[in-house]
Amino acid sequence: MKTIGLIGGMSWESTLSYYQALNLSVKAELGGLHSAKIVLVSVDFAEIEKLQHLGEWDKTAAILSEAASGLEAANADFFMICTNTMHKVAEQVQAKVNIPLLHIADATAELLVKDGIKKVGLLGTQFTMSESFYKGRLTEKYGIEVLTPSDDEQSIIHRVIYDELCQGVVNTQSRIAYVEIIEKLRESGADAVILGCTEIALLVKETDTNVRLYDTTAIHAEAAVKLALDS
């Protein structure tokens, strides 16, 4: 079994979901007392969040690059950035280490392609929804058309992520608002919707809507276990 390196803490609530998903998946594959071999470097999200909103992305890249170097030094075979938004600096981080990055957008896109999804809605932070580093990768590399909510809806989604979900708050009214936005994306032609922030699955479940949802945390973790167990 390969050792999985995790850059976590963004937020720690979603990193907890990663840890659980990785271990449950390994147990499902191997049975018995098996668990995932994991090395975790957890950063201080308050520092990262401040730099995000100041537009100081190079400084966030430096923090994550140091974390990735720590994972490499601890003999991780590959690493994951346990957040969609920080894949904005994925190439900068990858350039600082020799172990490969398992990119969350690639893992998600490969499953979308496998499932025959050609047009997908995207929820996430405002950075993820409005910039090209994520949705551009889906379109240019995999030929998937990406629909995003309106600017006002993006503001709602972003606020709930940072003010509620990243702080462990799950609000029923916020769930209702998210589901309404998901339904609008389906009405606009989306065949499915990506939960493109690792905290969103804490709020919205498949049982909340008839729209097909792709939980990036679960998808990323499943891809990591497949890679870790691939002989």
PDB file of C-alpha atoms in Angstrom:
ATOM      1  CA  MET A   1       0.000   0.000   0.000  1.00  0.00           C
ATOM      2  CA  LYS A   2       1.317   3.430  -0.944  1.00  0.00           C
ATOM      3  CA  THR A   3       1.374   6.235   1.624  1.00  0.00           C
ATOM      4  CA  ILE A   4      -1.070   9.066   0.931  1.00  0.00           C
ATOM      5  CA  GLY A   5       0.058  12.587   1.747  1.00  0.00           C
ATOM      6  CA  LEU A   6      -2.625  15.088   2.758  1.00  0.00           C
ATOM      7  CA  ILE A   7      -2.396  18.862   2.940  1.00  0.00           C
ATOM      8  CA  GLY A   8      -5.371  19.542   5.178  1.00  0.00           C
ATOM      9  CA  GLY A   9      -6.887  22.025   7.573  1.00  0.00           C
ATOM     10  CA  MET A  10      -8.750  24.004   4.895  1.00  0.00           C
ATOM     11  CA  SER A  11     -11.049  23.556   6.748  1.00  0.00           C
ATOM     12  CA  TRP A  12     -10.336  20.860   9.321  1.00  0.00           C
ATOM     13  CA  GLU A  13     -14.009  19.845   9.128  1.00  0.00           C
ATOM     14  CA  SER A  14     -13.574  18.671   5.546  1.00  0.00           C
ATOM     15  CA  THR A  15     -10.168  17.133   6.314  1.00  0.00           C
ATOM     16  CA  LEU A  16     -11.952  14.992   8.894  1.00  0.00           C
ATOM     17  CA  SER A  17     -14.256  13.806   6.093  1.00  0.00           C
ATOM     18  CA  TYR A  18     -11.197  12.937   3.983  1.00  0.00           C
ATOM     19  CA  TYR A  19      -9.613  10.915   6.779  1.00  0.00           C
ATOM     20  CA  GLN A  20     -12.806   8.964   7.344  1.00  0.00           C
ATOM     21  CA  ALA A  21     -13.447   8.371   3.632  1.00  0.00           C
ATOM     22  CA  LEU A  22      -9.902   7.152   2.984  1.00  0.00           C
ATOM     23  CA  ASN A  23      -9.975   4.687   5.853  1.00  0.00           C
ATOM     24  CA  LEU A  24     -13.472   3.407   5.114  1.00  0.00           C
ATOM     25  CA  SER A  25     -12.516   2.833   1.495  1.00  0.00           C
ATOM     26  CA  VAL A  26      -9.352   0.921   2.376  1.00  0.00           C
ATOM     27  CA  LYS A  27     -11.300  -1.197   4.847  1.00  0.00           C
ATOM     28  CA  ALA A  28     -13.926  -1.915   2.173  1.00  0.00           C
ATOM     29  CA  GLU A  29     -11.225  -2.998  -0.264  1.00  0.00           C
ATOM     30  CA  LEU A  30      -8.981  -5.024   2.047  1.00  0.00           C
ATOM     31  CA  GLY A  31     -11.236  -5.932   4.985  1.00  0.00           C
ATOM     32  CA  GLY A  32     -10.196  -6.866   8.499  1.00  0.00           C
ATOM     33  CA  LEU A  33      -8.216  -4.286  10.423  1.00  0.00           C
ATOM     34  CA  HIS A  34      -6.745  -2.597   7.371  1.00  0.00           C
ATOM     35  CA  SER A  35      -6.589   1.205   7.316  1.00  0.00           C
ATOM     36  CA  ALA A  36      -5.042   3.794   5.023  1.00  0.00           C
ATOM     37  CA  LYS A  37      -1.376   4.746   5.308  1.00  0.00           C
ATOM     38  CA  ILE A  38      -1.579   8.533   5.655  1.00  0.00           C
ATOM     39  CA  VAL A  39       0.766  11.423   6.345  1.00  0.00           C
ATOM     40  CA  LEU A  40      -1.042  14.673   7.170  1.00  0.00           C
ATOM     41  CA  VAL A  41       0.202  18.239   7.319  1.00  0.00           C
ATOM     42  CA  SER A  42      -2.588  20.490   8.571  1.00  0.00           C
ATOM     43  CA  VAL A  43      -2.255  24.232   8.022  1.00  0.00           C
ATOM     44  CA  ASP A  44      -3.897  27.123   9.880  1.00  0.00           C
ATOM     45  CA  PHE A  45      -6.910  27.991   7.740  1.00  0.00           C
ATOM     46  CA  ALA A  46      -7.295  31.477   9.230  1.00  0.00           C
ATOM     47  CA  GLU A  47      -3.958  32.405   7.700  1.00  0.00           C
ATOM     48  CA  ILE A  48      -4.886  30.900   4.329  1.00  0.00           C
ATOM     49  CA  GLU A  49      -8.351  32.484   4.247  1.00  0.00           C
ATOM     50  CA  LYS A  50      -6.956  35.945   4.939  1.00  0.00           C
ATOM     51  CA  LEU A  51      -4.447  35.632   2.111  1.00  0.00           C
ATOM     52  CA  GLN A  52      -7.130  34.305  -0.266  1.00  0.00           C
ATOM     53  CA  HIS A  53      -9.336  37.347   0.207  1.00  0.00           C
ATOM     54  CA  LEU A  54      -6.360  39.701  -0.071  1.00  0.00           C
ATOM     55  CA  GLY A  55      -5.429  38.087  -3.380  1.00  0.00           C
ATOM     56  CA  GLU A  56      -2.040  37.007  -1.987  1.00  0.00           C
ATOM     57  CA  TRP A  57      -2.064  33.667  -3.770  1.00  0.00           C
ATOM     58  CA  ASP A  58       1.720  33.391  -4.085  1.00  0.00           C
ATOM     59  CA  LYS A  59       1.932  33.467  -0.292  1.00  0.00           C
ATOM     60  CA  THR A  60      -0.655  30.691  -0.018  1.00  0.00           C
ATOM     61  CA  ALA A  61       1.365  28.707  -2.553  1.00  0.00           C
ATOM     62  CA  ALA A  62       4.451  29.102  -0.393  1.00  0.00           C
ATOM     63  CA  ILE A  63       2.609  27.757   2.664  1.00  0.00           C
ATOM     64  CA  LEU A  64       1.266  24.766   0.766  1.00  0.00           C
ATOM     65  CA  SER A  65       4.622  24.128  -0.893  1.00  0.00           C
ATOM     66  CA  GLU A  66       6.263  23.895   2.525  1.00  0.00           C
ATOM     67  CA  ALA A  67       3.546  21.457   3.569  1.00  0.00           C
ATOM     68  CA  ALA A  68       4.088  19.369   0.435  1.00  0.00           C
ATOM     69  CA  SER A  69       7.825  19.275   1.109  1.00  0.00           C
ATOM     70  CA  GLY A  70       7.037  17.976   4.581  1.00  0.00           C
ATOM     71  CA  LEU A  71       4.931  15.204   3.105  1.00  0.00           C
ATOM     72  CA  GLU A  72       7.710  14.275   0.706  1.00  0.00           C
ATOM     73  CA  ALA A  73      10.225  14.199   3.562  1.00  0.00           C
ATOM     74  CA  ALA A  74       7.857  11.892   5.468  1.00  0.00           C
ATOM     75  CA  ASN A  75       7.927   9.456   2.526  1.00  0.00           C
ATOM     76  CA  ALA A  76       4.450  10.032   1.120  1.00  0.00           C
ATOM     77  CA  ASP A  77       4.211   8.426  -2.320  1.00  0.00           C
ATOM     78  CA  PHE A  78       1.829  11.081  -3.667  1.00  0.00           C
ATOM     79  CA  PHE A  79      -0.137  13.953  -2.191  1.00  0.00           C
ATOM     80  CA  MET A  80      -3.526  15.610  -2.187  1.00  0.00           C
ATOM     81  CA  ILE A  81      -4.601  19.185  -1.489  1.00  0.00           C
ATOM     82  CA  CYS A  82      -7.770  18.639   0.557  1.00  0.00           C
ATOM     83  CA  THR A  83      -9.692  21.610  -0.816  1.00  0.00           C
ATOM     84  CA  ASN A  84     -10.921  22.590  -4.274  1.00  0.00           C
ATOM     85  CA  THR A  85     -10.102  26.300  -4.027  1.00  0.00           C
ATOM     86  CA  MET A  86      -6.409  25.882  -3.284  1.00  0.00           C
ATOM     87  CA  HIS A  87      -5.938  23.980  -6.533  1.00  0.00           C
ATOM     88  CA  LYS A  88      -5.626  27.507  -7.899  1.00  0.00           C
ATOM     89  CA  VAL A  89      -1.964  27.204  -6.852  1.00  0.00           C
ATOM     90  CA  ALA A  90      -1.620  23.469  -7.578  1.00  0.00           C
ATOM     91  CA  GLU A  91       0.992  23.888 -10.304  1.00  0.00           C
ATOM     92  CA  GLN A  92       3.163  26.087  -8.081  1.00  0.00           C
ATOM     93  CA  VAL A  93       2.997  23.553  -5.273  1.00  0.00           C
ATOM     94  CA  GLN A  94       3.679  20.590  -7.558  1.00  0.00           C
ATOM     95  CA  ALA A  95       6.766  22.342  -8.914  1.00  0.00           C
ATOM     96  CA  LYS A  96       8.357  22.305  -5.449  1.00  0.00           C
ATOM     97  CA  VAL A  97       8.254  18.529  -4.901  1.00  0.00           C
ATOM     98  CA  ASN A  98       9.022  15.334  -6.781  1.00  0.00           C
ATOM     99  CA  ILE A  99       6.048  13.296  -5.587  1.00  0.00           C
ATOM    100  CA  PRO A 100       2.929  13.622  -7.791  1.00  0.00           C
ATOM    101  CA  LEU A 101      -0.211  15.570  -6.943  1.00  0.00           C
ATOM    102  CA  LEU A 102      -3.560  13.812  -7.317  1.00  0.00           C
ATOM    103  CA  HIS A 103      -5.601  16.735  -8.678  1.00  0.00           C
ATOM    104  CA  ILE A 104      -9.169  16.974  -7.395  1.00  0.00           C
ATOM    105  CA  ALA A 105     -10.553  18.336 -10.677  1.00  0.00           C
ATOM    106  CA  ASP A 106      -8.983  15.465 -12.645  1.00  0.00           C
ATOM    107  CA  ALA A 107     -10.433  12.842 -10.311  1.00  0.00           C
ATOM    108  CA  THR A 108     -13.865  14.468 -10.615  1.00  0.00           C
ATOM    109  CA  ALA A 109     -13.705  14.952 -14.376  1.00  0.00           C
ATOM    110  CA  GLU A 110     -12.641  11.363 -15.001  1.00  0.00           C
ATOM    111  CA  LEU A 111     -15.731  10.129 -13.161  1.00  0.00           C
ATOM    112  CA  LEU A 112     -17.966  12.594 -15.046  1.00  0.00           C
ATOM    113  CA  VAL A 113     -16.583  11.345 -18.359  1.00  0.00           C
ATOM    114  CA  LYS A 114     -17.059   7.722 -17.264  1.00  0.00           C
ATOM    115  CA  ASP A 115     -20.685   8.500 -16.364  1.00  0.00           C
ATOM    116  CA  GLY A 116     -21.319  10.274 -19.679  1.00  0.00           C
ATOM    117  CA  ILE A 117     -21.911  13.713 -18.119  1.00  0.00           C
ATOM    118  CA  LYS A 118     -21.268  16.406 -20.718  1.00  0.00           C
ATOM    119  CA  LYS A 119     -22.773  19.495 -19.043  1.00  0.00           C
ATOM    120  CA  VAL A 120     -22.381  20.055 -15.319  1.00  0.00           C
ATOM    121  CA  GLY A 121     -23.212  22.726 -12.751  1.00  0.00           C
ATOM    122  CA  LEU A 122     -20.496  23.851 -10.357  1.00  0.00           C
ATOM    123  CA  LEU A 123     -20.866  25.002  -6.754  1.00  0.00           C
ATOM    124  CA  GLY A 124     -17.876  26.156  -4.727  1.00  0.00           C
ATOM    125  CA  THR A 125     -16.212  29.225  -3.361  1.00  0.00           C
ATOM    126  CA  GLN A 126     -16.459  32.364  -5.476  1.00  0.00           C
ATOM    127  CA  PHE A 127     -12.849  31.758  -6.511  1.00  0.00           C
ATOM    128  CA  THR A 128     -13.676  28.295  -7.835  1.00  0.00           C
ATOM    129  CA  MET A 129     -16.915  29.322  -9.559  1.00  0.00           C
ATOM    130  CA  SER A 130     -15.716  32.550 -11.164  1.00  0.00           C
ATOM    131  CA  GLU A 131     -12.113  31.789 -12.154  1.00  0.00           C
ATOM    132  CA  SER A 132     -10.779  29.434 -14.821  1.00  0.00           C
ATOM    133  CA  PHE A 133      -8.305  27.298 -12.841  1.00  0.00           C
ATOM    134  CA  TYR A 134     -10.994  24.695 -12.080  1.00  0.00           C
ATOM    135  CA  LYS A 135     -13.809  24.959 -14.603  1.00  0.00           C
ATOM    136  CA  GLY A 136     -11.323  25.723 -17.391  1.00  0.00           C
ATOM    137  CA  ARG A 137      -9.514  22.475 -16.630  1.00  0.00           C
ATOM    138  CA  LEU A 138     -12.785  20.532 -16.903  1.00  0.00           C
ATOM    139  CA  THR A 139     -13.571  22.095 -20.262  1.00  0.00           C
ATOM    140  CA  GLU A 140     -10.146  22.217 -21.898  1.00  0.00           C
ATOM    141  CA  LYS A 141      -8.827  18.867 -20.710  1.00  0.00           C
ATOM    142  CA  TYR A 142     -12.047  16.819 -20.612  1.00  0.00           C
ATOM    143  CA  GLY A 143     -14.520  18.607 -22.890  1.00  0.00           C
ATOM    144  CA  ILE A 144     -17.091  19.133 -20.129  1.00  0.00           C
ATOM    145  CA  GLU A 145     -19.285  22.232 -20.328  1.00  0.00           C
ATOM    146  CA  VAL A 146     -19.535  23.967 -16.948  1.00  0.00           C
ATOM    147  CA  LEU A 147     -22.479  26.077 -15.764  1.00  0.00           C
ATOM    148  CA  THR A 148     -22.178  28.358 -12.733  1.00  0.00           C
ATOM    149  CA  PRO A 149     -24.779  30.194 -10.637  1.00  0.00           C
ATOM    150  CA  SER A 150     -25.527  33.910 -10.999  1.00  0.00           C
ATOM    151  CA  ASP A 151     -23.285  36.436  -9.247  1.00  0.00           C
ATOM    152  CA  ASP A 152     -25.823  36.903  -6.440  1.00  0.00           C
ATOM    153  CA  GLU A 153     -26.142  33.155  -5.971  1.00  0.00           C
ATOM    154  CA  GLN A 154     -22.366  32.794  -5.947  1.00  0.00           C
ATOM    155  CA  SER A 155     -22.212  35.337  -3.125  1.00  0.00           C
ATOM    156  CA  ILE A 156     -24.692  33.271  -1.099  1.00  0.00           C
ATOM    157  CA  ILE A 157     -22.777  30.045  -1.694  1.00  0.00           C
ATOM    158  CA  HIS A 158     -19.454  31.674  -0.803  1.00  0.00           C
ATOM    159  CA  ARG A 159     -20.775  33.256   2.390  1.00  0.00           C
ATOM    160  CA  VAL A 160     -22.274  30.010   3.642  1.00  0.00           C
ATOM    161  CA  ILE A 161     -19.008  28.155   3.033  1.00  0.00           C
ATOM    162  CA  TYR A 162     -16.835  30.575   4.997  1.00  0.00           C
ATOM    163  CA  ASP A 163     -19.251  31.860   7.630  1.00  0.00           C
ATOM    164  CA  GLU A 164     -21.013  28.581   8.363  1.00  0.00           C
ATOM    165  CA  LEU A 165     -19.636  25.321   6.965  1.00  0.00           C
ATOM    166  CA  CYS A 166     -15.951  26.041   7.601  1.00  0.00           C
ATOM    167  CA  GLN A 167     -16.943  26.802  11.179  1.00  0.00           C
ATOM    168  CA  GLY A 168     -18.943  23.621  11.629  1.00  0.00           C
ATOM    169  CA  VAL A 169     -22.357  25.272  11.316  1.00  0.00           C
ATOM    170  CA  VAL A 170     -24.999  23.401   9.282  1.00  0.00           C
ATOM    171  CA  ASN A 171     -28.043  25.611   8.712  1.00  0.00           C
ATOM    172  CA  THR A 172     -31.369  24.363   7.338  1.00  0.00           C
ATOM    173  CA  GLN A 173     -32.135  27.652   5.576  1.00  0.00           C
ATOM    174  CA  SER A 174     -28.761  27.527   3.874  1.00  0.00           C
ATOM    175  CA  ARG A 175     -29.512  23.998   2.700  1.00  0.00           C
ATOM    176  CA  ILE A 176     -32.787  25.192   1.202  1.00  0.00           C
ATOM    177  CA  ALA A 177     -30.978  28.029  -0.588  1.00  0.00           C
ATOM    178  CA  TYR A 178     -28.350  25.653  -1.982  1.00  0.00           C
ATOM    179  CA  VAL A 179     -30.967  23.182  -3.217  1.00  0.00           C
ATOM    180  CA  GLU A 180     -32.842  26.010  -4.991  1.00  0.00           C
ATOM    181  CA  ILE A 181     -29.626  27.009  -6.746  1.00  0.00           C
ATOM    182  CA  ILE A 182     -28.946  23.384  -7.698  1.00  0.00           C
ATOM    183  CA  GLU A 183     -32.443  23.119  -9.177  1.00  0.00           C
ATOM    184  CA  LYS A 184     -31.862  26.293 -11.224  1.00  0.00           C
ATOM    185  CA  LEU A 185     -28.663  24.802 -12.638  1.00  0.00           C
ATOM    186  CA  ARG A 186     -30.632  21.731 -13.721  1.00  0.00           C
ATOM    187  CA  GLU A 187     -33.246  23.975 -15.353  1.00  0.00           C
ATOM    188  CA  SER A 188     -30.384  25.652 -17.225  1.00  0.00           C
ATOM    189  CA  GLY A 189     -29.370  22.301 -18.692  1.00  0.00           C
ATOM    190  CA  ALA A 190     -26.937  20.782 -16.195  1.00  0.00           C
ATOM    191  CA  ASP A 191     -26.984  16.970 -16.229  1.00  0.00           C
ATOM    192  CA  ALA A 192     -25.460  16.938 -12.731  1.00  0.00           C
ATOM    193  CA  VAL A 193     -23.912  19.298 -10.183  1.00  0.00           C
ATOM    194  CA  ILE A 194     -20.409  19.216  -8.724  1.00  0.00           C
ATOM    195  CA  LEU A 195     -20.158  19.971  -5.019  1.00  0.00           C
ATOM    196  CA  GLY A 196     -16.900  21.768  -5.755  1.00  0.00           C
ATOM    197  CA  CYS A 197     -16.043  22.737  -2.219  1.00  0.00           C
ATOM    198  CA  THR A 198     -15.065  20.030   0.215  1.00  0.00           C
ATOM    199  CA  GLU A 199     -17.433  21.366   2.896  1.00  0.00           C
ATOM    200  CA  ILE A 200     -20.625  21.438   0.802  1.00  0.00           C
ATOM    201  CA  ALA A 201     -21.315  17.734   1.306  1.00  0.00           C
ATOM    202  CA  LEU A 202     -21.690  18.518   5.004  1.00  0.00           C
ATOM    203  CA  LEU A 203     -24.765  20.563   4.053  1.00  0.00           C
ATOM    204  CA  VAL A 204     -26.317  19.012   0.946  1.00  0.00           C
ATOM    205  CA  LYS A 205     -26.909  15.282   0.516  1.00  0.00           C
ATOM    206  CA  GLU A 206     -28.185  13.247  -2.416  1.00  0.00           C
ATOM    207  CA  THR A 207     -31.466  12.823  -0.554  1.00  0.00           C
ATOM    208  CA  ASP A 208     -32.045  16.615  -0.633  1.00  0.00           C
ATOM    209  CA  THR A 209     -32.533  16.807  -4.406  1.00  0.00           C
ATOM    210  CA  ASN A 210     -33.284  14.724  -7.480  1.00  0.00           C
ATOM    211  CA  VAL A 211     -30.294  16.274  -9.245  1.00  0.00           C
ATOM    212  CA  ARG A 212     -27.270  14.003  -9.508  1.00  0.00           C
ATOM    213  CA  LEU A 213     -24.547  15.310  -7.191  1.00  0.00           C
ATOM    214  CA  TYR A 214     -20.804  14.735  -7.418  1.00  0.00           C
ATOM    215  CA  ASP A 215     -19.158  15.086  -4.004  1.00  0.00           C
ATOM    216  CA  THR A 216     -15.546  16.041  -4.698  1.00  0.00           C
ATOM    217  CA  THR A 217     -14.332  14.983  -1.249  1.00  0.00           C
ATOM    218  CA  ALA A 218     -15.632  11.433  -1.718  1.00  0.00           C
ATOM    219  CA  ILE A 219     -14.438  11.276  -5.332  1.00  0.00           C
ATOM    220  CA  HIS A 220     -10.957  12.556  -4.471  1.00  0.00           C
ATOM    221  CA  ALA A 221     -10.630  10.100  -1.591  1.00  0.00           C
ATOM    222  CA  GLU A 222     -11.790   7.160  -3.717  1.00  0.00           C
ATOM    223  CA  ALA A 223      -9.272   8.032  -6.431  1.00  0.00           C
ATOM    224  CA  ALA A 224      -6.524   8.234  -3.800  1.00  0.00           C
ATOM    225  CA  VAL A 225      -7.297   4.777  -2.429  1.00  0.00           C
ATOM    226  CA  LYS A 226      -7.343   3.333  -5.933  1.00  0.00           C
ATOM    227  CA  LEU A 227      -3.901   4.832  -6.543  1.00  0.00           C
ATOM    228  CA  ALA A 228      -2.602   3.720  -3.151  1.00  0.00           C
ATOM    229  CA  LEU A 229      -3.691   0.131  -3.698  1.00  0.00           C
ATOM    230  CA  ASP A 230      -2.700  -0.070  -7.361  1.00  0.00           C
ATOM    231  CA  SER A 231       0.196  -2.518  -7.530  1.00  0.00           C
TER     232      SER A 231
END
